[in-house]
Amino acid sequence: MYQHEAILTLEEKIVRLERTFRAPLKLVWEVWTNPLHIEKWWGPKGFTNPIVDFDFQVGGSYRIVMRSPEGIDYPVKGKFLEITPYQSFVMSDLVDEHPDEWVKEVQKIAGVSGDRSMLNSKLRVLFEENDGITKIILITEFMSNQIRDGFANSGMKEGWSQSFEKLEEDALPETNELIIEKKLSHPIADVFAAFADPTNINLWWGPNGFSTTTELREFKVGGKWIYTMKAPNGTIYPNLVQYKEIRDNEYLEYIHGSGSTEKDDNFNVRISFLELSENQTIIKMKMTFPNASVRNTVVDFGAIEGAHQTLSRLNQYLDANS
């Protein structure tokens, strides 16, 4: 059942928060684990995240610098202790770099004193899906019930509730859309050129284990790209791309489908290129489907994983050819 409001309950040394979202689990997982999405929603309303380092693997580190509307930074950091894809992950939550004033205030509310490390915690994030609605369960474990109560009474529910609202409004796409963002370590001109290349695109296009064979490629407005993708199990997937707009080093837009005359499976794709620095480019792929049901089916089929794998292959191709 959809529950817009966050629900907080207290357990032994634990604050438990639950909230549901009208989106498939894999899509919610994506906005929780991709730093380009995290920077849009992490923290209460009015806060920004100028730094989001997120090495999402067991043993990997993260550091998120939350900046208040007054310009005060509240860095959080830690390590990923457990990851079960599309089910849960566990991370340490260390407040080593939080302002002294914040530490004193939370300790005062909790009625404790001592080293700030007593305020460190462990966060377990669980994901559950039922009929296209995803429930997020946050289980934060503290060193004592006193510290648990100090956090619970210092705006923990309000802060997470506002973060969840930002996640829903600013990170999750419309119900018929899918948005994939990835940072590549190459100049924007090289990244765009790889999309325009009529021959070598076959070397990186498609998920891991897939091979691409081009029959026709006309990289121009009104042009077509007719190709097939062969899956690791030998299944052949026909594809037809019809280019609508192309602006060098900025974006390209096209209609994508199978090219079948027996079914209408077309959807719109817009790929934007954003230069972060001389050797860093963000790619944003926005796919718009006829309705939410089609979008959700594509997500379940593996569209998010496939898009990330394709862009990773592009980065590896550019690594080898730059």
mmCIF file of C-alpha atoms in Angstrom:
data_model
loop_
_atom_site.group_PDB
_atom_site.id
_atom_site.type_symbol
_atom_site.label_atom_id
_atom_site.label_comp_id
_atom_site.label_asym_id
_atom_site.label_seq_id
_atom_site.Cartn_x
_atom_site.Cartn_y
_atom_site.Cartn_z
ATOM 1 C CA MET A 1 0.000 0.000 0.000
ATOM 2 C CA TYR A 2 1.235 3.475 -0.837
ATOM 3 C CA GLN A 3 2.169 5.487 2.261
ATOM 4 C CA HIS A 4 3.353 9.019 1.484
ATOM 5 C CA GLU A 5 4.220 9.981 5.052
ATOM 6 C CA ALA A 6 7.315 8.534 6.725
ATOM 7 C CA ILE A 7 6.583 6.322 9.729
ATOM 8 C CA LEU A 8 9.044 6.327 12.656
ATOM 9 C CA THR A 9 9.221 3.636 15.332
ATOM 10 C CA LEU A 10 11.735 3.014 18.092
ATOM 11 C CA GLU A 11 13.317 -0.353 18.850
ATOM 12 C CA GLU A 12 16.225 -1.395 21.061
ATOM 13 C CA LYS A 13 19.038 1.074 20.110
ATOM 14 C CA ILE A 14 17.279 1.525 16.764
ATOM 15 C CA VAL A 15 15.293 4.185 14.922
ATOM 16 C CA ARG A 16 13.215 2.630 12.150
ATOM 17 C CA LEU A 17 11.777 4.761 9.337
ATOM 18 C CA GLU A 18 9.512 3.560 6.527
ATOM 19 C CA ARG A 19 8.287 5.333 3.394
ATOM 20 C CA THR A 20 6.815 4.119 0.096
ATOM 21 C CA PHE A 21 7.286 5.422 -3.446
ATOM 22 C CA ARG A 22 5.220 4.951 -6.590
ATOM 23 C CA ALA A 23 8.101 3.519 -8.608
ATOM 24 C CA PRO A 24 9.648 0.114 -9.371
ATOM 25 C CA LEU A 25 12.265 -1.132 -6.918
ATOM 26 C CA LYS A 26 15.102 -1.004 -9.454
ATOM 27 C CA LEU A 27 14.378 2.649 -10.170
ATOM 28 C CA VAL A 28 14.359 3.562 -6.478
ATOM 29 C CA TRP A 29 17.587 1.583 -6.001
ATOM 30 C CA GLU A 30 19.140 3.590 -8.833
ATOM 31 C CA VAL A 31 18.432 6.972 -7.231
ATOM 32 C CA TRP A 32 19.755 5.665 -3.889
ATOM 33 C CA THR A 33 23.048 4.321 -5.266
ATOM 34 C CA ASN A 34 24.025 6.656 -8.124
ATOM 35 C CA PRO A 35 25.894 9.751 -6.829
ATOM 36 C CA LEU A 36 24.557 11.893 -9.684
ATOM 37 C CA HIS A 37 21.052 11.242 -8.356
ATOM 38 C CA ILE A 38 21.971 11.358 -4.662
ATOM 39 C CA GLU A 39 23.178 14.958 -4.940
ATOM 40 C CA LYS A 40 19.648 15.975 -5.979
ATOM 41 C CA TRP A 41 17.832 14.730 -2.897
ATOM 42 C CA TRP A 42 20.098 13.953 0.064
ATOM 43 C CA GLY A 43 19.444 16.164 3.081
ATOM 44 C CA PRO A 44 16.553 18.349 4.274
ATOM 45 C CA LYS A 45 14.894 20.945 2.058
ATOM 46 C CA GLY A 46 17.129 23.885 1.291
ATOM 47 C CA PHE A 47 20.288 21.799 1.679
ATOM 48 C CA THR A 48 22.591 21.106 -1.262
ATOM 49 C CA ASN A 49 25.303 18.484 -1.744
ATOM 50 C CA PRO A 50 28.376 20.051 -3.378
ATOM 51 C CA ILE A 51 30.408 16.871 -2.796
ATOM 52 C CA VAL A 52 29.092 13.328 -3.269
ATOM 53 C CA ASP A 53 31.785 10.645 -3.354
ATOM 54 C CA PHE A 54 30.117 7.249 -3.478
ATOM 55 C CA ASP A 55 32.202 4.105 -4.121
ATOM 56 C CA PHE A 56 29.283 1.702 -3.965
ATOM 57 C CA GLN A 57 30.938 -1.640 -3.293
ATOM 58 C CA VAL A 58 31.584 -3.654 -0.155
ATOM 59 C CA GLY A 59 34.509 -1.971 1.595
ATOM 60 C CA GLY A 60 34.080 1.151 -0.516
ATOM 61 C CA SER A 61 33.912 4.570 1.088
ATOM 62 C CA TYR A 62 31.435 7.400 0.754
ATOM 63 C CA ARG A 63 31.488 11.049 1.747
ATOM 64 C CA ILE A 64 28.579 13.445 1.297
ATOM 65 C CA VAL A 65 28.925 17.113 2.190
ATOM 66 C CA MET A 66 25.510 18.563 2.996
ATOM 67 C CA ARG A 67 25.438 22.355 2.892
ATOM 68 C CA SER A 68 22.720 24.231 4.761
ATOM 69 C CA PRO A 69 20.961 27.337 3.390
ATOM 70 C CA GLU A 70 23.230 29.333 5.750
ATOM 71 C CA GLY A 71 26.334 27.857 4.124
ATOM 72 C CA ILE A 72 27.268 25.498 6.979
ATOM 73 C CA ASP A 73 28.670 22.136 5.888
ATOM 74 C CA TYR A 74 27.578 18.869 7.521
ATOM 75 C CA PRO A 75 29.807 16.131 6.055
ATOM 76 C CA VAL A 76 28.837 12.491 6.578
ATOM 77 C CA LYS A 77 31.088 9.619 5.667
ATOM 78 C CA GLY A 78 31.619 5.919 6.172
ATOM 79 C CA LYS A 79 32.032 2.596 4.428
ATOM 80 C CA PHE A 80 29.712 0.119 2.771
ATOM 81 C CA LEU A 81 29.660 -2.973 4.965
ATOM 82 C CA GLU A 82 27.133 -5.160 3.123
ATOM 83 C CA ILE A 83 25.405 -4.993 -0.265
ATOM 84 C CA THR A 84 22.711 -7.348 -1.513
ATOM 85 C CA PRO A 85 21.703 -5.946 -4.928
ATOM 86 C CA TYR A 86 18.095 -4.760 -5.127
ATOM 87 C CA GLN A 87 17.440 -5.892 -1.549
ATOM 88 C CA SER A 88 19.541 -3.980 0.964
ATOM 89 C CA PHE A 89 22.828 -2.359 1.870
ATOM 90 C CA VAL A 90 24.517 -1.437 5.147
ATOM 91 C CA MET A 91 26.756 1.564 5.699
ATOM 92 C CA SER A 92 28.546 3.095 8.656
ATOM 93 C CA ASP A 93 27.494 6.678 9.353
ATOM 94 C CA LEU A 94 30.301 8.729 10.890
ATOM 95 C CA VAL A 95 29.911 12.320 12.063
ATOM 96 C CA ASP A 96 33.652 12.990 12.484
ATOM 97 C CA GLU A 97 33.462 16.167 10.391
ATOM 98 C CA HIS A 98 30.167 17.568 11.649
ATOM 99 C CA PRO A 99 30.329 21.041 13.277
ATOM 100 C CA ASP A 100 31.107 21.107 17.009
ATOM 101 C CA GLU A 101 27.892 23.062 17.660
ATOM 102 C CA TRP A 102 25.792 20.266 16.142
ATOM 103 C CA VAL A 103 27.591 17.622 18.224
ATOM 104 C CA LYS A 104 27.022 19.572 21.443
ATOM 105 C CA GLU A 105 23.343 20.130 20.636
ATOM 106 C CA VAL A 106 22.615 16.441 19.931
ATOM 107 C CA GLN A 107 24.548 15.360 23.025
ATOM 108 C CA LYS A 108 22.583 17.873 25.091
ATOM 109 C CA ILE A 109 19.258 16.555 23.787
ATOM 110 C CA ALA A 110 20.403 12.974 24.445
ATOM 111 C CA GLY A 111 21.699 13.843 27.899
ATOM 112 C CA VAL A 112 25.185 12.474 27.217
ATOM 113 C CA SER A 113 28.681 13.887 27.023
ATOM 114 C CA GLY A 114 32.024 12.686 25.732
ATOM 115 C CA ASP A 115 33.772 12.019 22.457
ATOM 116 C CA ARG A 116 31.758 12.721 19.293
ATOM 117 C CA SER A 117 32.339 9.132 18.121
ATOM 118 C CA MET A 118 29.485 8.073 20.428
ATOM 119 C CA LEU A 119 27.146 9.654 17.849
ATOM 120 C CA ASN A 120 28.326 7.381 15.035
ATOM 121 C CA SER A 121 25.785 4.845 13.824
ATOM 122 C CA LYS A 122 25.116 2.079 11.328
ATOM 123 C CA LEU A 123 22.409 2.422 8.687
ATOM 124 C CA ARG A 124 20.695 -0.494 6.982
ATOM 125 C CA VAL A 125 18.536 0.393 3.944
ATOM 126 C CA LEU A 126 16.024 -2.221 2.813
ATOM 127 C CA PHE A 127 13.969 -2.240 -0.394
ATOM 128 C CA GLU A 128 10.653 -4.073 -0.840
ATOM 129 C CA GLU A 129 8.369 -3.928 -3.873
ATOM 130 C CA ASN A 130 4.712 -4.788 -4.207
ATOM 131 C CA ASP A 131 2.730 -4.110 -7.386
ATOM 132 C CA GLY A 132 4.978 -1.299 -8.615
ATOM 133 C CA ILE A 133 5.201 0.406 -5.207
ATOM 134 C CA THR A 134 8.549 0.315 -3.405
ATOM 135 C CA LYS A 135 8.918 0.522 0.356
ATOM 136 C CA ILE A 136 12.140 1.884 1.816
ATOM 137 C CA ILE A 137 12.988 0.835 5.371
ATOM 138 C CA LEU A 138 15.792 2.658 7.177
ATOM 139 C CA ILE A 139 17.154 0.946 10.272
ATOM 140 C CA THR A 140 19.642 3.152 12.118
ATOM 141 C CA GLU A 141 21.483 1.470 14.983
ATOM 142 C CA PHE A 142 23.000 3.653 17.721
ATOM 143 C CA MET A 143 25.328 2.903 20.641
ATOM 144 C CA SER A 144 22.594 3.333 23.254
ATOM 145 C CA ASN A 145 18.909 4.090 23.692
ATOM 146 C CA GLN A 146 19.834 7.505 25.075
ATOM 147 C CA ILE A 147 21.631 8.442 21.858
ATOM 148 C CA ARG A 148 18.814 6.892 19.821
ATOM 149 C CA ASP A 149 16.323 9.144 21.610
ATOM 150 C CA GLY A 150 18.590 12.158 21.176
ATOM 151 C CA PHE A 151 18.540 11.735 17.399
ATOM 152 C CA ALA A 152 14.828 10.910 17.313
ATOM 153 C CA ASN A 153 14.089 14.105 19.253
ATOM 154 C CA SER A 154 16.397 16.350 17.224
ATOM 155 C CA GLY A 155 14.500 16.277 13.922
ATOM 156 C CA MET A 156 15.539 12.916 12.481
ATOM 157 C CA LYS A 157 12.056 12.124 11.151
ATOM 158 C CA GLU A 158 11.593 15.630 9.763
ATOM 159 C CA GLY A 159 14.990 15.613 8.047
ATOM 160 C CA TRP A 160 14.501 12.229 6.396
ATOM 161 C CA SER A 161 10.900 13.096 5.451
ATOM 162 C CA GLN A 162 12.123 16.170 3.593
ATOM 163 C CA SER A 163 14.855 14.131 1.907
ATOM 164 C CA PHE A 164 12.241 11.616 0.775
ATOM 165 C CA GLU A 165 10.090 14.415 -0.619
ATOM 166 C CA LYS A 166 13.084 15.713 -2.590
ATOM 167 C CA LEU A 167 13.818 12.187 -3.812
ATOM 168 C CA GLU A 168 10.268 11.849 -5.096
ATOM 169 C CA GLU A 169 10.103 15.323 -6.630
ATOM 170 C CA ASP A 170 13.655 15.871 -7.917
ATOM 171 C CA ALA A 171 15.265 12.457 -8.472
ATOM 172 C CA LEU A 172 12.535 10.039 -9.527
ATOM 173 C CA PRO A 173 11.395 10.669 -13.126
ATOM 174 C CA GLU A 174 7.824 10.905 -14.361
ATOM 175 C CA THR A 175 5.933 7.611 -14.292
ATOM 176 C CA ASN A 176 6.487 6.987 -18.017
ATOM 177 C CA GLU A 177 10.159 8.022 -18.017
ATOM 178 C CA LEU A 178 13.507 6.451 -17.269
ATOM 179 C CA ILE A 179 16.588 8.598 -16.688
ATOM 180 C CA ILE A 180 20.128 7.236 -16.536
ATOM 181 C CA GLU A 181 23.066 9.471 -15.655
ATOM 182 C CA LYS A 182 26.746 8.546 -15.684
ATOM 183 C CA LYS A 183 30.030 10.397 -15.409
ATOM 184 C CA LEU A 184 32.702 9.519 -17.985
ATOM 185 C CA SER A 185 36.382 10.378 -17.603
ATOM 186 C CA HIS A 186 36.821 11.816 -21.108
ATOM 187 C CA PRO A 187 36.378 15.154 -22.924
ATOM 188 C CA ILE A 188 32.905 15.941 -24.169
ATOM 189 C CA ALA A 189 34.061 16.093 -27.801
ATOM 190 C CA ASP A 190 35.440 12.544 -27.616
ATOM 191 C CA VAL A 191 32.295 11.222 -25.954
ATOM 192 C CA PHE A 192 30.004 12.800 -28.539
ATOM 193 C CA ALA A 193 32.255 11.622 -31.382
ATOM 194 C CA ALA A 194 31.874 8.030 -30.185
ATOM 195 C CA PHE A 195 28.090 8.343 -30.597
ATOM 196 C CA ALA A 196 28.527 9.834 -34.061
ATOM 197 C CA ASP A 197 31.087 7.258 -35.276
ATOM 198 C CA PRO A 198 29.285 5.073 -37.872
ATOM 199 C CA THR A 199 31.625 2.086 -37.508
ATOM 200 C CA ASN A 200 33.194 1.855 -34.076
ATOM 201 C CA ILE A 201 29.925 2.279 -32.216
ATOM 202 C CA ASN A 202 29.539 -1.466 -32.766
ATOM 203 C CA LEU A 203 32.525 -2.014 -30.453
ATOM 204 C CA TRP A 204 30.810 -0.653 -27.340
ATOM 205 C CA TRP A 205 27.068 -0.328 -27.901
ATOM 206 C CA GLY A 206 24.925 -2.673 -25.839
ATOM 207 C CA PRO A 207 25.046 -4.409 -22.440
ATOM 208 C CA ASN A 208 27.845 -6.737 -21.384
ATOM 209 C CA GLY A 209 28.016 -9.857 -23.528
ATOM 210 C CA PHE A 210 25.955 -8.375 -26.376
ATOM 211 C CA SER A 211 27.304 -7.769 -29.866
ATOM 212 C CA THR A 212 25.990 -5.162 -32.289
ATOM 213 C CA THR A 213 25.851 -5.445 -36.076
ATOM 214 C CA THR A 214 24.969 -2.380 -38.132
ATOM 215 C CA GLU A 215 23.088 -2.666 -41.416
ATOM 216 C CA LEU A 216 22.669 1.070 -42.052
ATOM 217 C CA ARG A 217 23.843 4.168 -40.167
ATOM 218 C CA GLU A 218 22.892 7.711 -41.184
ATOM 219 C CA PHE A 219 23.913 9.989 -38.331
ATOM 220 C CA LYS A 220 21.915 13.050 -39.347
ATOM 221 C CA VAL A 221 18.530 14.571 -38.642
ATOM 222 C CA GLY A 222 16.008 12.352 -40.434
ATOM 223 C CA GLY A 223 18.588 9.591 -40.762
ATOM 224 C CA LYS A 224 18.242 5.999 -39.596
ATOM 225 C CA TRP A 225 20.355 3.484 -37.751
ATOM 226 C CA ILE A 226 19.281 -0.078 -38.465
ATOM 227 C CA TYR A 227 21.082 -2.703 -36.417
ATOM 228 C CA THR A 228 20.729 -5.967 -34.536
ATOM 229 C CA MET A 229 21.944 -6.914 -31.083
ATOM 230 C CA LYS A 230 22.873 -10.497 -30.299
ATOM 231 C CA ALA A 231 22.455 -11.570 -26.681
ATOM 232 C CA PRO A 232 24.799 -14.026 -24.949
ATOM 233 C CA ASN A 233 22.138 -16.755 -25.360
ATOM 234 C CA GLY A 234 22.026 -16.162 -29.123
ATOM 235 C CA THR A 235 18.739 -14.220 -29.239
ATOM 236 C CA ILE A 236 18.718 -11.562 -31.967
ATOM 237 C CA TYR A 237 17.068 -8.225 -31.219
ATOM 238 C CA PRO A 238 16.318 -5.978 -34.244
ATOM 239 C CA ASN A 239 16.558 -2.220 -33.644
ATOM 240 C CA LEU A 240 15.594 0.896 -35.560
ATOM 241 C CA VAL A 241 16.720 4.383 -34.526
ATOM 242 C CA GLN A 242 15.314 7.467 -36.313
ATOM 243 C CA TYR A 243 17.169 10.681 -35.502
ATOM 244 C CA LYS A 244 15.006 13.728 -34.727
ATOM 245 C CA GLU A 245 17.559 16.270 -33.476
ATOM 246 C CA ILE A 246 21.344 16.421 -33.305
ATOM 247 C CA ARG A 247 23.412 19.223 -31.812
ATOM 248 C CA ASP A 248 27.140 18.528 -31.692
ATOM 249 C CA ASN A 249 28.535 18.117 -28.160
ATOM 250 C CA GLU A 250 25.167 19.031 -26.626
ATOM 251 C CA TYR A 251 22.461 16.463 -27.268
ATOM 252 C CA LEU A 252 20.826 14.087 -29.686
ATOM 253 C CA GLU A 253 17.225 12.880 -29.789
ATOM 254 C CA TYR A 254 15.725 9.925 -31.577
ATOM 255 C CA ILE A 255 12.845 7.470 -31.770
ATOM 256 C CA HIS A 256 13.883 3.931 -30.857
ATOM 257 C CA GLY A 257 12.020 0.713 -31.569
ATOM 258 C CA SER A 258 12.340 -2.680 -33.184
ATOM 259 C CA GLY A 259 11.239 -1.489 -36.620
ATOM 260 C CA SER A 260 8.464 -4.083 -36.646
ATOM 261 C CA THR A 261 5.350 -3.293 -38.661
ATOM 262 C CA GLU A 262 3.323 -5.653 -36.479
ATOM 263 C CA LYS A 263 3.713 -3.798 -33.173
ATOM 264 C CA ASP A 264 4.212 -0.257 -31.994
ATOM 265 C CA ASP A 265 7.109 -0.455 -29.535
ATOM 266 C CA ASN A 266 8.649 2.949 -30.169
ATOM 267 C CA PHE A 267 9.879 5.221 -27.403
ATOM 268 C CA ASN A 268 11.695 8.546 -27.391
ATOM 269 C CA VAL A 269 15.317 8.937 -26.295
ATOM 270 C CA ARG A 270 17.165 12.167 -25.566
ATOM 271 C CA ILE A 271 20.870 11.950 -24.720
ATOM 272 C CA SER A 272 22.406 15.099 -23.246
ATOM 273 C CA PHE A 273 26.114 15.790 -22.803
ATOM 274 C CA LEU A 274 27.350 18.043 -20.009
ATOM 275 C CA GLU A 275 30.984 19.072 -19.662
ATOM 276 C CA LEU A 276 32.124 19.003 -16.032
ATOM 277 C CA SER A 277 35.775 19.688 -16.778
ATOM 278 C CA GLU A 278 38.257 19.224 -19.578
ATOM 279 C CA ASN A 279 38.294 15.449 -19.062
ATOM 280 C CA GLN A 280 34.941 14.768 -17.417
ATOM 281 C CA THR A 281 31.559 14.473 -19.107
ATOM 282 C CA ILE A 282 28.135 13.617 -17.736
ATOM 283 C CA ILE A 283 25.793 11.696 -20.007
ATOM 284 C CA LYS A 284 22.083 11.893 -19.263
ATOM 285 C CA MET A 285 19.842 9.436 -21.117
ATOM 286 C CA LYS A 286 16.143 10.219 -20.838
ATOM 287 C CA MET A 287 13.752 7.615 -22.244
ATOM 288 C CA THR A 288 10.058 8.432 -22.576
ATOM 289 C CA PHE A 289 7.596 5.561 -23.011
ATOM 290 C CA PRO A 290 3.891 5.548 -23.956
ATOM 291 C CA ASN A 291 2.823 4.887 -20.353
ATOM 292 C CA ALA A 292 3.977 3.751 -16.920
ATOM 293 C CA SER A 293 3.202 0.099 -17.609
ATOM 294 C CA VAL A 294 5.583 -0.010 -20.586
ATOM 295 C CA ARG A 295 8.263 1.836 -18.598
ATOM 296 C CA ASN A 296 7.976 -0.587 -15.693
ATOM 297 C CA THR A 297 8.168 -3.597 -18.007
ATOM 298 C CA VAL A 298 11.363 -2.228 -19.559
ATOM 299 C CA VAL A 299 12.838 -1.600 -16.104
ATOM 300 C CA ASP A 300 12.016 -5.166 -15.035
ATOM 301 C CA PHE A 301 13.655 -6.446 -18.231
ATOM 302 C CA GLY A 302 16.949 -4.831 -17.205
ATOM 303 C CA ALA A 303 16.986 -1.452 -18.945
ATOM 304 C CA ILE A 304 18.798 0.327 -16.088
ATOM 305 C CA GLU A 305 21.549 -2.274 -15.833
ATOM 306 C CA GLY A 306 21.853 -2.449 -19.622
ATOM 307 C CA ALA A 307 22.220 1.319 -19.988
ATOM 308 C CA HIS A 308 24.896 1.514 -17.284
ATOM 309 C CA GLN A 309 26.802 -1.381 -18.824
ATOM 310 C CA THR A 310 26.643 0.253 -22.260
ATOM 311 C CA LEU A 311 28.028 3.542 -20.924
ATOM 312 C CA SER A 312 30.740 1.681 -18.996
ATOM 313 C CA ARG A 313 31.741 -0.071 -22.213
ATOM 314 C CA LEU A 314 31.879 3.334 -23.896
ATOM 315 C CA ASN A 315 34.209 4.611 -21.185
ATOM 316 C CA GLN A 316 36.438 1.543 -21.597
ATOM 317 C CA TYR A 317 36.457 2.011 -25.382
ATOM 318 C CA LEU A 318 37.556 5.624 -24.961
ATOM 319 C CA ASP A 319 40.190 4.553 -22.421
ATOM 320 C CA ALA A 320 41.687 2.231 -25.019
ATOM 321 C CA ASN A 321 41.454 4.656 -27.958
ATOM 322 C CA SER A 322 42.267 8.067 -26.578
#
